[in-house]
Amino acid sequence: MLLPLSDVPRWYAERKPHGTIAVRHGQDALTWDELERGANRRARAFMAKGVKPGDFVAIGLPNGNAFFETSFAVWKCGATPTSLSWRLPRGEAAAVLDILKPALVVGGEADWNAPNRLPADFVPEGFSDEPLDPPVARYWKAMTSGGSTGRPKVILDHHPAVTDTAAVPPLNIPVGVSLLNPGPLYHNAPFIVSHYALFVGGQLTGLTKFDAEETLRQIERERVQWVNFVPTMMHRIWALPESVRNAYDLSSLQTVFHMAAPMPPWLKENWIAWLGPERIWELYGGTERQGACIISGTEWLTHKGSVGKIGDMAKLRIIGEDGNDVAPGETGEIYFRNNDGKDATYHYLGAEPKRRADGWESLGDIGRLDAEGYLYLGDRLADMVLRGGANIYPAEVEAAVSEAPGVRSCVVVGLPDPELGQRVHAIIEPEPDADGQVIADGMAEFLKDRLSRYKHPESFEIVGAPPRDDSGKVRRTLLRDERAAWTKQGRAFRILPSKARAHAE
């Protein structure tokens, strides 16, 4: 049965015991009935602000119960939600809003200068909480992406705002799931899986901000069955003292997915050893949904480093620089083609897809296929470091560096070099008590058995804030261009290992 997303809260409020929790963030909880009534009030408030069926509504709210009242309210208007980081600087927000042209912005910063806006602390007083019967929105979501160029675009998902109550839920999510969302709702995967939990009548437990030990505490407390992480989160959980990590009962946990960023093999091996391979899953694919690969931990152990095989709904090719398919084991650009053809799953606002004349599309990633059809990722073409004619993949270097003692997170970029073209520069967030110079001085020794010498970082930068956001994403182009500008300006931002420093002196 196809159920409009606008009717999901009422559907479960009428079928579950009174007082059943739908959404919880910390001590704040919403029952299904409260979610339904709150969304109805908000929908009427949005309509009073001019929102009509077919419009877009931008949501600039932090993780919390109000976010879900707002997303369901948008569907109850027959409109499409777009989730934005509430902390977007004015310029970035203006660029997105210029493309999207939303009928309303809910939340966000006051300096976004949105022509029609409700503040984040808006309360829909004086509006009826009775049910609504809106038309179904043509697009269930419209998410944003900066892409490799840094220019924003909006990705309209062509699935209408309905859910099939009789269908098998995706990604091993069981009906009535207890699901934990540790990621920011302005990114696609957290937005999707959090709402899927509600579409199947489950309980969603959300974190307002990721915290490693709090994640384990909530899994135990809420008997969480399903969670999606990014590798940064998994690294921070693994970095907890073993006594802390093992102090919590995780026996309820059936599925741990990770996606959205490359996973260091050493870290994945540790998680598989800790929780068991049958519980660890990985997904590779874009918000565009042209195609996706999934691999279980059990499969991964026999195909280490792979992100799996292409699913039944699409096909995948690896194409070389000459425009032809490469042989198994050779690296090229990854292309997808959905079985339903081009424009079947999405279209862009503000950009054009990278599409060949034969309909195959690329997200800009590179990789290789083995003889069995398993995909292994490199990096985005725009992110490769070209050093003396050799291609260096940042993800490979980051995985090795992040394993070193004292390193909490790492991003690698290529900086201009007059002789080699580019050289490898590592931006490191150290653990609180670690010494950046000590990390730099010890890195060559640590990496000697892990990476070829030409891939070693030649300079380091120690930063006090994470170079990746809470969803594991990194604005690599921005970081690279910023540091290239600093180099031209003669600004000091690099740390050289002691041997290199002595040689330079």
Short mmCIF file of C-alpha atoms in Angstrom, two decimals:
data_model
loop_
_atom_site.label_atom_id
_atom_site.label_comp_id
_atom_site.label_asym_id
_atom_site.label_seq_id
_atom_site.Cartn_x
_atom_site.Cartn_y
_atom_site.Cartn_z
CA MET A 1 0.00 0.00 0.00
CA LEU A 2 1.34 3.43 -0.97
CA LEU A 3 1.11 5.80 1.98
CA PRO A 4 1.74 9.54 1.50
CA LEU A 5 4.62 10.68 3.70
CA SER A 6 2.31 13.38 5.01
CA ASP A 7 0.13 10.64 6.55
CA VAL A 8 2.91 8.58 8.18
CA PRO A 9 2.59 10.10 11.70
CA ARG A 10 -1.21 9.71 11.73
CA TRP A 11 -0.98 6.15 10.34
CA TYR A 12 1.19 4.98 13.23
CA ALA A 13 -0.52 7.14 15.86
CA GLU A 14 -3.75 5.28 15.06
CA ARG A 15 -2.12 1.83 15.07
CA LYS A 16 0.37 1.91 17.93
CA PRO A 17 -0.38 2.02 21.67
CA HIS A 18 -1.04 5.52 22.94
CA GLY A 19 2.17 7.17 24.13
CA THR A 20 4.51 5.18 21.84
CA ILE A 21 7.68 7.20 21.20
CA ALA A 22 8.50 8.08 17.59
CA VAL A 23 11.49 10.42 17.95
CA ARG A 24 13.84 11.05 20.85
CA HIS A 25 16.77 13.46 21.23
CA GLY A 26 18.22 13.32 24.73
CA GLN A 27 15.47 13.88 27.26
CA ASP A 28 13.09 15.32 24.65
CA ALA A 29 10.72 12.78 23.12
CA LEU A 30 7.78 12.95 20.70
CA THR A 31 5.04 10.35 20.60
CA TRP A 32 3.47 9.52 17.27
CA ASP A 33 0.40 11.54 18.21
CA GLU A 34 2.53 14.53 19.22
CA LEU A 35 4.49 14.30 15.95
CA GLU A 36 1.23 14.25 13.97
CA ARG A 37 -0.34 17.18 15.78
CA GLY A 38 2.83 19.28 15.83
CA ALA A 39 3.40 18.71 12.10
CA ASN A 40 -0.22 19.69 11.35
CA ARG A 41 0.18 22.96 13.25
CA ARG A 42 3.44 23.74 11.52
CA ALA A 43 1.99 22.89 8.09
CA ARG A 44 -0.81 25.38 8.59
CA ALA A 45 1.70 28.00 9.74
CA PHE A 46 3.79 27.35 6.62
CA MET A 47 0.72 27.67 4.41
CA ALA A 48 -0.07 30.98 6.11
CA LYS A 49 3.44 32.09 5.06
CA GLY A 50 2.62 31.26 1.45
CA VAL A 51 3.84 27.66 0.98
CA LYS A 52 1.87 25.88 -1.77
CA PRO A 53 1.92 22.36 -3.24
CA GLY A 54 4.96 21.95 -5.46
CA ASP A 55 7.08 24.50 -3.56
CA PHE A 56 10.44 23.95 -1.91
CA VAL A 57 10.98 24.65 1.79
CA ALA A 58 14.54 24.99 3.10
CA ILE A 59 15.09 23.60 6.61
CA GLY A 60 18.04 25.11 8.47
CA LEU A 61 17.59 23.40 11.84
CA PRO A 62 20.00 21.43 14.03
CA ASN A 63 19.29 17.81 14.91
CA GLY A 64 16.26 17.68 17.17
CA ASN A 65 12.58 16.80 17.37
CA ALA A 66 11.57 20.10 15.74
CA PHE A 67 13.37 19.01 12.59
CA PHE A 68 10.98 16.09 12.13
CA GLU A 69 7.88 18.13 12.91
CA THR A 70 9.13 20.45 10.18
CA SER A 71 9.93 17.83 7.52
CA PHE A 72 6.53 16.16 7.92
CA ALA A 73 4.89 19.60 7.92
CA VAL A 74 6.51 20.32 4.55
CA TRP A 75 5.07 17.09 3.11
CA LYS A 76 1.71 18.02 4.64
CA CYS A 77 1.88 21.18 2.50
CA GLY A 78 2.44 19.07 -0.63
CA ALA A 79 5.94 20.61 -0.78
CA THR A 80 9.51 19.28 -0.91
CA PRO A 81 12.04 19.74 1.93
CA THR A 82 15.66 20.76 1.43
CA SER A 83 17.88 20.36 4.48
CA LEU A 84 20.71 22.87 4.93
CA SER A 85 23.31 23.26 7.64
CA TRP A 86 21.97 25.94 9.97
CA ARG A 87 25.55 27.22 10.25
CA LEU A 88 26.10 27.92 6.55
CA PRO A 89 27.90 31.23 6.07
CA ARG A 90 25.87 33.93 4.36
CA GLY A 91 27.58 33.59 0.97
CA GLU A 92 27.10 29.83 0.71
CA ALA A 93 23.50 30.05 1.89
CA ALA A 94 22.76 32.79 -0.64
CA ALA A 95 24.17 30.66 -3.47
CA VAL A 96 21.97 27.68 -2.54
CA LEU A 97 18.84 29.77 -1.99
CA ASP A 98 19.36 31.49 -5.33
CA ILE A 99 19.28 28.09 -7.05
CA LEU A 100 16.48 26.58 -4.96
CA LYS A 101 14.22 29.64 -4.72
CA PRO A 102 12.33 28.21 -1.73
CA ALA A 103 8.92 29.49 -0.77
CA LEU A 104 10.06 29.51 2.87
CA VAL A 105 13.20 29.07 4.96
CA VAL A 106 12.75 27.58 8.43
CA GLY A 107 15.68 28.34 10.73
CA GLY A 108 19.13 29.17 9.42
CA GLU A 109 21.10 32.27 10.26
CA ALA A 110 19.41 35.66 10.31
CA ASP A 111 22.07 37.03 7.93
CA TRP A 112 20.96 34.62 5.17
CA ASN A 113 18.57 37.41 4.23
CA ALA A 114 15.93 34.92 3.08
CA PRO A 115 12.93 36.84 1.73
CA ASN A 116 10.47 34.59 3.61
CA ARG A 117 11.72 33.03 6.84
CA LEU A 118 10.62 31.63 10.18
CA PRO A 119 13.23 31.56 12.97
CA ALA A 120 14.54 28.30 14.41
CA ASP A 121 12.67 28.86 17.68
CA PHE A 122 9.36 29.50 15.91
CA VAL A 123 6.35 28.02 17.74
CA PRO A 124 3.15 27.53 15.67
CA GLU A 125 0.72 28.97 18.19
CA GLY A 126 -2.92 29.45 17.25
CA PHE A 127 -2.95 26.90 14.41
CA SER A 128 -5.20 23.84 14.28
CA ASP A 129 -3.65 20.40 14.82
CA GLU A 130 -6.42 18.59 12.92
CA PRO A 131 -5.45 16.29 10.01
CA LEU A 132 -4.72 17.67 6.54
CA ASP A 133 -5.25 16.06 3.16
CA PRO A 134 -2.65 17.59 0.81
CA PRO A 135 -1.60 16.46 -2.66
CA VAL A 136 1.54 14.28 -2.77
CA ALA A 137 4.76 16.19 -3.47
CA ARG A 138 6.36 15.24 -6.80
CA TYR A 139 9.82 15.01 -5.15
CA TRP A 140 10.23 13.66 -1.63
CA LYS A 141 13.51 15.49 -0.99
CA ALA A 142 15.93 17.93 -2.59
CA MET A 143 19.41 17.73 -1.08
CA THR A 144 22.37 20.00 -1.71
CA SER A 145 25.94 19.21 -2.71
CA GLY A 146 29.02 21.33 -3.22
CA GLY A 147 30.63 18.79 -5.54
CA SER A 148 34.32 18.80 -6.37
CA THR A 149 34.14 22.34 -7.75
CA GLY A 150 32.68 23.89 -4.60
CA ARG A 151 29.77 25.34 -6.57
CA PRO A 152 26.47 24.33 -4.98
CA LYS A 153 23.83 22.28 -6.69
CA VAL A 154 20.50 20.83 -5.62
CA ILE A 155 19.73 17.16 -6.31
CA LEU A 156 16.00 16.53 -6.76
CA ASP A 157 15.09 12.94 -5.93
CA HIS A 158 12.50 11.73 -8.43
CA HIS A 159 10.80 9.43 -5.95
CA PRO A 160 7.46 10.99 -4.97
CA ALA A 161 6.61 11.68 -1.33
CA VAL A 162 5.10 8.24 -0.64
CA THR A 163 6.23 5.06 1.10
CA ASP A 164 5.14 1.49 0.40
CA THR A 165 3.99 -0.12 3.65
CA ALA A 166 4.10 -3.58 2.05
CA ALA A 167 7.64 -3.32 0.65
CA VAL A 168 10.70 -4.82 2.28
CA PRO A 169 12.61 -1.91 3.88
CA PRO A 170 16.04 -1.18 2.39
CA LEU A 171 19.49 -1.60 3.96
CA ASN A 172 18.48 -4.33 6.43
CA ILE A 173 16.24 -1.91 8.32
CA PRO A 174 13.61 -4.05 10.08
CA VAL A 175 9.98 -2.99 10.44
CA GLY A 176 9.57 -1.29 13.82
CA VAL A 177 13.33 -0.71 14.05
CA SER A 178 15.12 0.97 16.93
CA LEU A 179 17.50 3.16 14.91
CA LEU A 180 20.20 5.57 16.08
CA ASN A 181 21.17 8.56 13.97
CA PRO A 182 24.51 10.08 15.04
CA GLY A 183 24.96 12.25 11.93
CA PRO A 184 23.83 15.75 10.91
CA LEU A 185 20.44 15.80 9.18
CA TYR A 186 21.62 18.24 6.53
CA HIS A 187 23.50 15.37 4.87
CA ASN A 188 21.74 12.88 2.67
CA ALA A 189 22.39 9.57 4.44
CA PRO A 190 21.37 10.73 7.95
CA PHE A 191 18.29 12.42 6.47
CA ILE A 192 17.27 9.28 4.58
CA VAL A 193 17.84 6.62 7.23
CA SER A 194 16.30 8.73 10.01
CA HIS A 195 13.10 9.17 8.03
CA TYR A 196 13.12 5.53 6.88
CA ALA A 197 13.05 4.53 10.56
CA LEU A 198 9.81 6.47 10.91
CA PHE A 199 8.37 5.28 7.60
CA VAL A 200 8.56 1.69 8.93
CA GLY A 201 7.06 2.60 12.30
CA GLY A 202 10.29 2.45 14.27
CA GLN A 203 11.73 4.56 17.03
CA LEU A 204 14.38 7.07 16.05
CA THR A 205 16.99 8.06 18.61
CA GLY A 206 19.01 11.03 17.41
CA LEU A 207 22.17 12.66 18.70
CA THR A 208 22.19 16.45 18.67
CA LYS A 209 25.97 16.20 18.17
CA PHE A 210 28.17 13.16 17.74
CA ASP A 211 29.96 11.93 20.86
CA ALA A 212 31.73 8.58 20.84
CA GLU A 213 30.82 7.31 24.30
CA GLU A 214 27.31 8.78 24.20
CA THR A 215 26.74 6.78 21.02
CA LEU A 216 27.51 3.54 22.85
CA ARG A 217 25.41 4.64 25.82
CA GLN A 218 22.38 5.25 23.59
CA ILE A 219 22.80 1.92 21.79
CA GLU A 220 22.63 0.14 25.14
CA ARG A 221 19.83 2.28 26.60
CA GLU A 222 17.49 2.22 23.58
CA ARG A 223 18.36 -1.33 22.48
CA VAL A 224 19.37 0.06 19.11
CA GLN A 225 19.29 -2.42 16.23
CA TRP A 226 20.57 -0.31 13.33
CA VAL A 227 23.03 2.58 13.02
CA ASN A 228 24.83 4.35 10.20
CA PHE A 229 28.28 5.86 10.76
CA VAL A 230 30.94 7.60 8.76
CA PRO A 231 34.52 6.36 9.24
CA THR A 232 35.43 9.46 11.30
CA MET A 233 32.86 8.43 13.91
CA MET A 234 34.08 4.84 13.89
CA HIS A 235 37.64 6.05 14.38
CA ARG A 236 36.61 8.11 17.42
CA ILE A 237 34.71 5.21 18.95
CA TRP A 238 37.67 2.91 18.36
CA ALA A 239 40.00 5.49 19.97
CA LEU A 240 38.09 5.21 23.26
CA PRO A 241 39.91 3.23 25.94
CA GLU A 242 39.12 -0.46 25.51
CA SER A 243 37.60 -0.54 29.00
CA VAL A 244 35.13 2.19 27.98
CA ARG A 245 34.37 0.66 24.59
CA ASN A 246 33.58 -2.70 26.13
CA ALA A 247 31.61 -1.35 29.09
CA TYR A 248 28.37 -1.08 27.08
CA ASP A 249 25.97 -3.83 26.04
CA LEU A 250 25.78 -3.73 22.24
CA SER A 251 24.06 -7.10 21.87
CA SER A 252 20.92 -5.49 20.38
CA LEU A 253 22.92 -4.12 17.46
CA GLN A 254 22.17 -6.06 14.27
CA THR A 255 23.50 -3.77 11.54
CA VAL A 256 26.24 -1.15 11.40
CA PHE A 257 26.40 0.60 8.03
CA HIS A 258 29.11 3.01 7.02
CA MET A 259 29.15 5.22 3.95
CA ALA A 260 29.87 8.73 2.61
CA ALA A 261 33.68 8.63 3.00
CA PRO A 262 36.56 6.16 2.42
CA MET A 263 37.08 3.60 5.20
CA PRO A 264 40.66 2.81 6.26
CA PRO A 265 41.06 -0.99 5.98
CA TRP A 266 42.81 -1.25 9.36
CA LEU A 267 39.85 0.42 11.06
CA LYS A 268 37.32 -1.81 9.33
CA GLU A 269 39.26 -4.91 10.32
CA ASN A 270 39.15 -3.81 13.96
CA TRP A 271 35.40 -3.24 13.87
CA ILE A 272 34.81 -6.60 12.21
CA ALA A 273 36.91 -8.30 14.91
CA TRP A 274 35.02 -6.38 17.61
CA LEU A 275 31.39 -6.82 16.49
CA GLY A 276 31.58 -9.65 13.96
CA PRO A 277 31.59 -9.46 10.14
CA GLU A 278 27.87 -10.21 9.82
CA ARG A 279 27.03 -6.89 11.50
CA ILE A 280 29.29 -4.58 9.45
CA TRP A 281 28.02 -3.30 6.08
CA GLU A 282 29.22 -0.67 3.61
CA LEU A 283 27.42 1.27 0.89
CA TYR A 284 28.93 3.24 -1.97
CA GLY A 285 26.76 5.45 -4.15
CA GLY A 286 25.64 9.01 -4.74
CA THR A 287 22.65 11.04 -3.65
CA GLU A 288 21.67 10.84 -7.32
CA ARG A 289 20.84 7.11 -6.98
CA GLN A 290 22.11 6.14 -10.44
CA GLY A 291 23.49 3.01 -8.81
CA ALA A 292 24.98 1.69 -5.59
CA CYS A 293 27.32 -1.02 -4.32
CA ILE A 294 26.85 -2.81 -0.99
CA ILE A 295 29.17 -5.24 0.75
CA SER A 296 28.86 -7.20 3.99
CA GLY A 297 31.73 -7.61 6.40
CA THR A 298 31.82 -11.32 5.55
CA GLU A 299 32.32 -10.59 1.84
CA TRP A 300 34.82 -7.86 2.63
CA LEU A 301 37.12 -10.27 4.44
CA THR A 302 37.59 -12.13 1.14
CA HIS A 303 37.73 -8.89 -0.92
CA LYS A 304 39.54 -6.51 1.43
CA GLY A 305 39.25 -2.88 0.43
CA SER A 306 36.25 -3.44 -1.85
CA VAL A 307 32.95 -1.54 -1.60
CA GLY A 308 31.04 -4.43 -3.17
CA LYS A 309 29.23 -5.20 -6.40
CA ILE A 310 26.72 -3.10 -8.29
CA GLY A 311 23.12 -3.83 -7.31
CA ASP A 312 20.35 -5.14 -9.55
CA MET A 313 18.90 -1.71 -10.38
CA ALA A 314 21.90 -0.40 -12.32
CA LYS A 315 25.06 -1.22 -14.24
CA LEU A 316 28.65 -0.08 -13.69
CA ARG A 317 31.67 0.44 -15.96
CA ILE A 318 35.26 1.58 -15.47
CA ILE A 319 36.29 3.81 -18.36
CA GLY A 320 39.82 4.92 -19.15
CA GLU A 321 41.12 8.21 -20.50
CA ASP A 322 40.64 6.95 -24.07
CA GLY A 323 36.91 6.55 -23.48
CA ASN A 324 37.00 2.74 -23.53
CA ASP A 325 36.46 0.17 -20.78
CA VAL A 326 39.62 -0.80 -18.94
CA ALA A 327 40.56 -4.38 -18.16
CA PRO A 328 39.82 -5.91 -14.73
CA GLY A 329 42.35 -4.64 -12.23
CA GLU A 330 43.06 -1.42 -14.12
CA THR A 331 42.01 1.97 -12.78
CA GLY A 332 39.66 4.38 -14.49
CA GLU A 333 36.63 6.57 -13.94
CA ILE A 334 33.50 4.96 -12.48
CA TYR A 335 30.33 5.27 -14.58
CA PHE A 336 26.79 4.21 -13.68
CA ARG A 337 23.67 3.68 -15.74
CA ASN A 338 20.35 3.11 -14.05
CA ASN A 339 18.27 0.33 -15.61
CA ASP A 340 15.36 2.75 -16.00
CA GLY A 341 17.47 5.14 -18.08
CA LYS A 342 18.69 8.70 -17.69
CA ASP A 343 16.70 11.10 -15.52
CA ALA A 344 15.02 8.12 -13.84
CA THR A 345 16.14 8.91 -10.33
CA TYR A 346 17.11 12.60 -10.15
CA HIS A 347 17.86 15.87 -11.84
CA TYR A 348 20.01 18.81 -10.80
CA LEU A 349 19.23 22.43 -10.16
CA GLY A 350 22.31 24.57 -10.75
CA ALA A 351 24.41 21.96 -12.56
CA GLU A 352 24.49 19.45 -15.40
CA PRO A 353 25.36 15.77 -14.91
CA LYS A 354 28.60 14.37 -16.27
CA ARG A 355 26.90 12.17 -18.83
CA ARG A 356 28.21 10.45 -21.95
CA ALA A 357 26.22 10.38 -25.17
CA ASP A 358 25.30 6.74 -24.44
CA GLY A 359 23.68 7.71 -21.12
CA TRP A 360 26.39 6.54 -18.72
CA GLU A 361 27.04 8.99 -15.85
CA SER A 362 29.98 9.69 -13.55
CA LEU A 363 30.19 11.28 -10.11
CA GLY A 364 33.89 11.96 -10.66
CA ASP A 365 35.17 8.98 -8.66
CA ILE A 366 37.83 6.58 -9.86
CA GLY A 367 38.28 2.90 -9.14
CA ARG A 368 38.85 -0.58 -10.47
CA LEU A 369 36.95 -3.84 -10.77
CA ASP A 370 38.41 -7.23 -9.95
CA ALA A 371 37.69 -10.33 -12.01
CA GLU A 372 34.60 -11.10 -9.88
CA GLY A 373 33.08 -7.66 -10.38
CA TYR A 374 33.95 -6.19 -6.96
CA LEU A 375 34.63 -2.46 -7.00
CA TYR A 376 37.65 -0.84 -5.31
CA LEU A 377 37.68 2.95 -4.97
CA GLY A 378 40.48 5.39 -5.57
CA ASP A 379 39.58 9.03 -5.07
CA ARG A 380 37.74 11.73 -6.92
CA LEU A 381 39.66 12.79 -10.02
CA ALA A 382 39.76 16.35 -8.72
CA ASP A 383 41.35 15.22 -5.43
CA MET A 384 44.33 13.25 -6.78
CA VAL A 385 47.79 14.55 -5.98
CA LEU A 386 50.04 14.52 -9.07
CA ARG A 387 53.61 14.32 -7.80
CA GLY A 388 56.37 14.03 -10.39
CA GLY A 389 54.04 12.24 -12.78
CA ALA A 390 52.79 9.77 -10.14
CA ASN A 391 49.16 9.66 -9.04
CA ILE A 392 48.76 9.71 -5.26
CA TYR A 393 45.34 9.04 -3.78
CA PRO A 394 44.63 11.10 -0.64
CA ALA A 395 42.36 8.43 0.88
CA GLU A 396 45.22 5.90 0.89
CA VAL A 397 47.57 8.33 2.62
CA GLU A 398 44.90 9.48 5.08
CA ALA A 399 44.13 5.89 6.05
CA ALA A 400 47.79 5.24 6.87
CA VAL A 401 48.41 8.52 8.68
CA SER A 402 45.22 8.23 10.76
CA GLU A 403 46.48 4.93 12.19
CA ALA A 404 49.52 6.65 13.73
CA PRO A 405 49.58 7.28 17.49
CA GLY A 406 48.30 10.71 18.44
CA VAL A 407 46.34 11.32 15.22
CA ARG A 408 42.63 11.89 15.68
CA SER A 409 41.78 12.75 12.05
CA CYS A 410 43.61 13.66 8.87
CA VAL A 411 43.03 15.23 5.46
CA VAL A 412 45.64 15.13 2.69
CA VAL A 413 45.91 17.67 -0.13
CA GLY A 414 48.41 18.41 -2.88
CA LEU A 415 50.22 21.75 -2.65
CA PRO A 416 52.11 23.41 -5.53
CA ASP A 417 55.72 22.40 -5.96
CA PRO A 418 57.95 24.04 -8.62
CA GLU A 419 59.89 20.85 -9.33
CA LEU A 420 57.38 18.02 -8.83
CA GLY A 421 54.14 19.82 -9.68
CA GLN A 422 52.56 18.93 -6.32
CA ARG A 423 53.68 17.58 -2.98
CA VAL A 424 51.75 15.79 -0.27
CA HIS A 425 50.58 17.91 2.66
CA ALA A 426 48.79 16.39 5.68
CA ILE A 427 46.37 18.43 7.79
CA ILE A 428 46.18 16.66 11.15
CA GLU A 429 43.87 17.02 14.11
CA PRO A 430 45.84 15.47 16.98
CA GLU A 431 44.49 13.80 20.07
CA PRO A 432 44.14 16.33 22.92
CA ASP A 433 47.46 15.52 24.61
CA ALA A 434 49.52 14.81 21.47
CA ASP A 435 52.43 16.97 20.26
CA GLY A 436 52.21 17.93 16.59
CA GLN A 437 55.97 18.15 16.11
CA VAL A 438 56.43 14.69 17.61
CA ILE A 439 53.77 13.31 15.24
CA ALA A 440 55.53 14.92 12.25
CA ASP A 441 58.97 13.69 13.34
CA GLY A 442 57.79 10.11 13.79
CA MET A 443 55.62 9.82 10.70
CA ALA A 444 58.29 8.66 8.21
CA GLU A 445 59.26 5.77 10.49
CA PHE A 446 55.62 4.89 11.10
CA LEU A 447 54.75 4.90 7.40
CA LYS A 448 57.84 3.14 6.02
CA ASP A 449 56.17 -0.28 5.99
CA ARG A 450 52.74 1.09 5.08
CA LEU A 451 53.27 3.45 2.15
CA SER A 452 55.79 3.87 -0.67
CA ARG A 453 58.18 6.69 0.15
CA TYR A 454 56.91 8.99 -2.60
CA LYS A 455 53.44 8.93 -0.99
CA HIS A 456 54.67 10.15 2.41
CA PRO A 457 53.54 13.63 3.48
CA GLU A 458 56.35 16.13 3.02
CA SER A 459 54.79 18.70 5.32
CA PHE A 460 52.22 18.73 8.09
CA GLU A 461 49.78 21.16 9.58
CA ILE A 462 48.37 20.79 13.07
CA VAL A 463 44.83 22.11 13.54
CA GLY A 464 42.68 22.41 16.65
CA ALA A 465 39.35 21.71 14.93
CA PRO A 466 38.36 18.64 12.91
CA PRO A 467 39.19 19.06 9.20
CA ARG A 468 36.11 16.94 8.43
CA ASP A 469 32.57 17.76 9.47
CA ASP A 470 30.38 15.51 11.61
CA SER A 471 29.28 13.58 8.54
CA GLY A 472 32.88 12.77 7.57
CA LYS A 473 32.79 15.12 4.58
CA VAL A 474 35.74 17.31 3.68
CA ARG A 475 35.89 20.43 1.53
CA ARG A 476 39.17 19.33 -0.01
CA THR A 477 39.16 21.81 -2.89
CA LEU A 478 38.64 24.68 -0.46
CA LEU A 479 41.39 23.45 1.89
CA ARG A 480 43.82 22.98 -0.99
CA ASP A 481 43.16 26.36 -2.62
CA GLU A 482 43.33 28.14 0.73
CA ARG A 483 46.75 26.68 1.50
CA ALA A 484 48.04 27.32 -2.00
CA ALA A 485 47.14 30.98 -1.46
CA TRP A 486 48.91 30.96 1.91
CA THR A 487 52.03 29.59 0.22
CA LYS A 488 52.02 32.46 -2.28
CA GLN A 489 51.60 34.92 0.59
CA GLY A 490 54.53 33.41 2.48
CA ARG A 491 52.28 32.56 5.40
CA ALA A 492 53.71 30.05 7.88
CA PHE A 493 51.33 27.15 8.41
CA ARG A 494 53.46 24.07 7.79
CA ILE A 495 55.42 21.86 10.17
CA LEU A 496 58.40 20.03 8.71
CA PRO A 497 59.78 16.83 10.25
CA SER A 498 63.05 17.45 12.11
CA LYS A 499 65.26 15.80 9.45
CA ALA A 500 63.64 17.79 6.66
CA ARG A 501 63.88 20.94 8.77
CA ALA A 502 67.55 20.38 9.42
CA HIS A 503 68.16 19.79 5.71
CA ALA A 504 66.26 22.97 4.86
CA GLU A 505 68.39 24.92 7.32
#
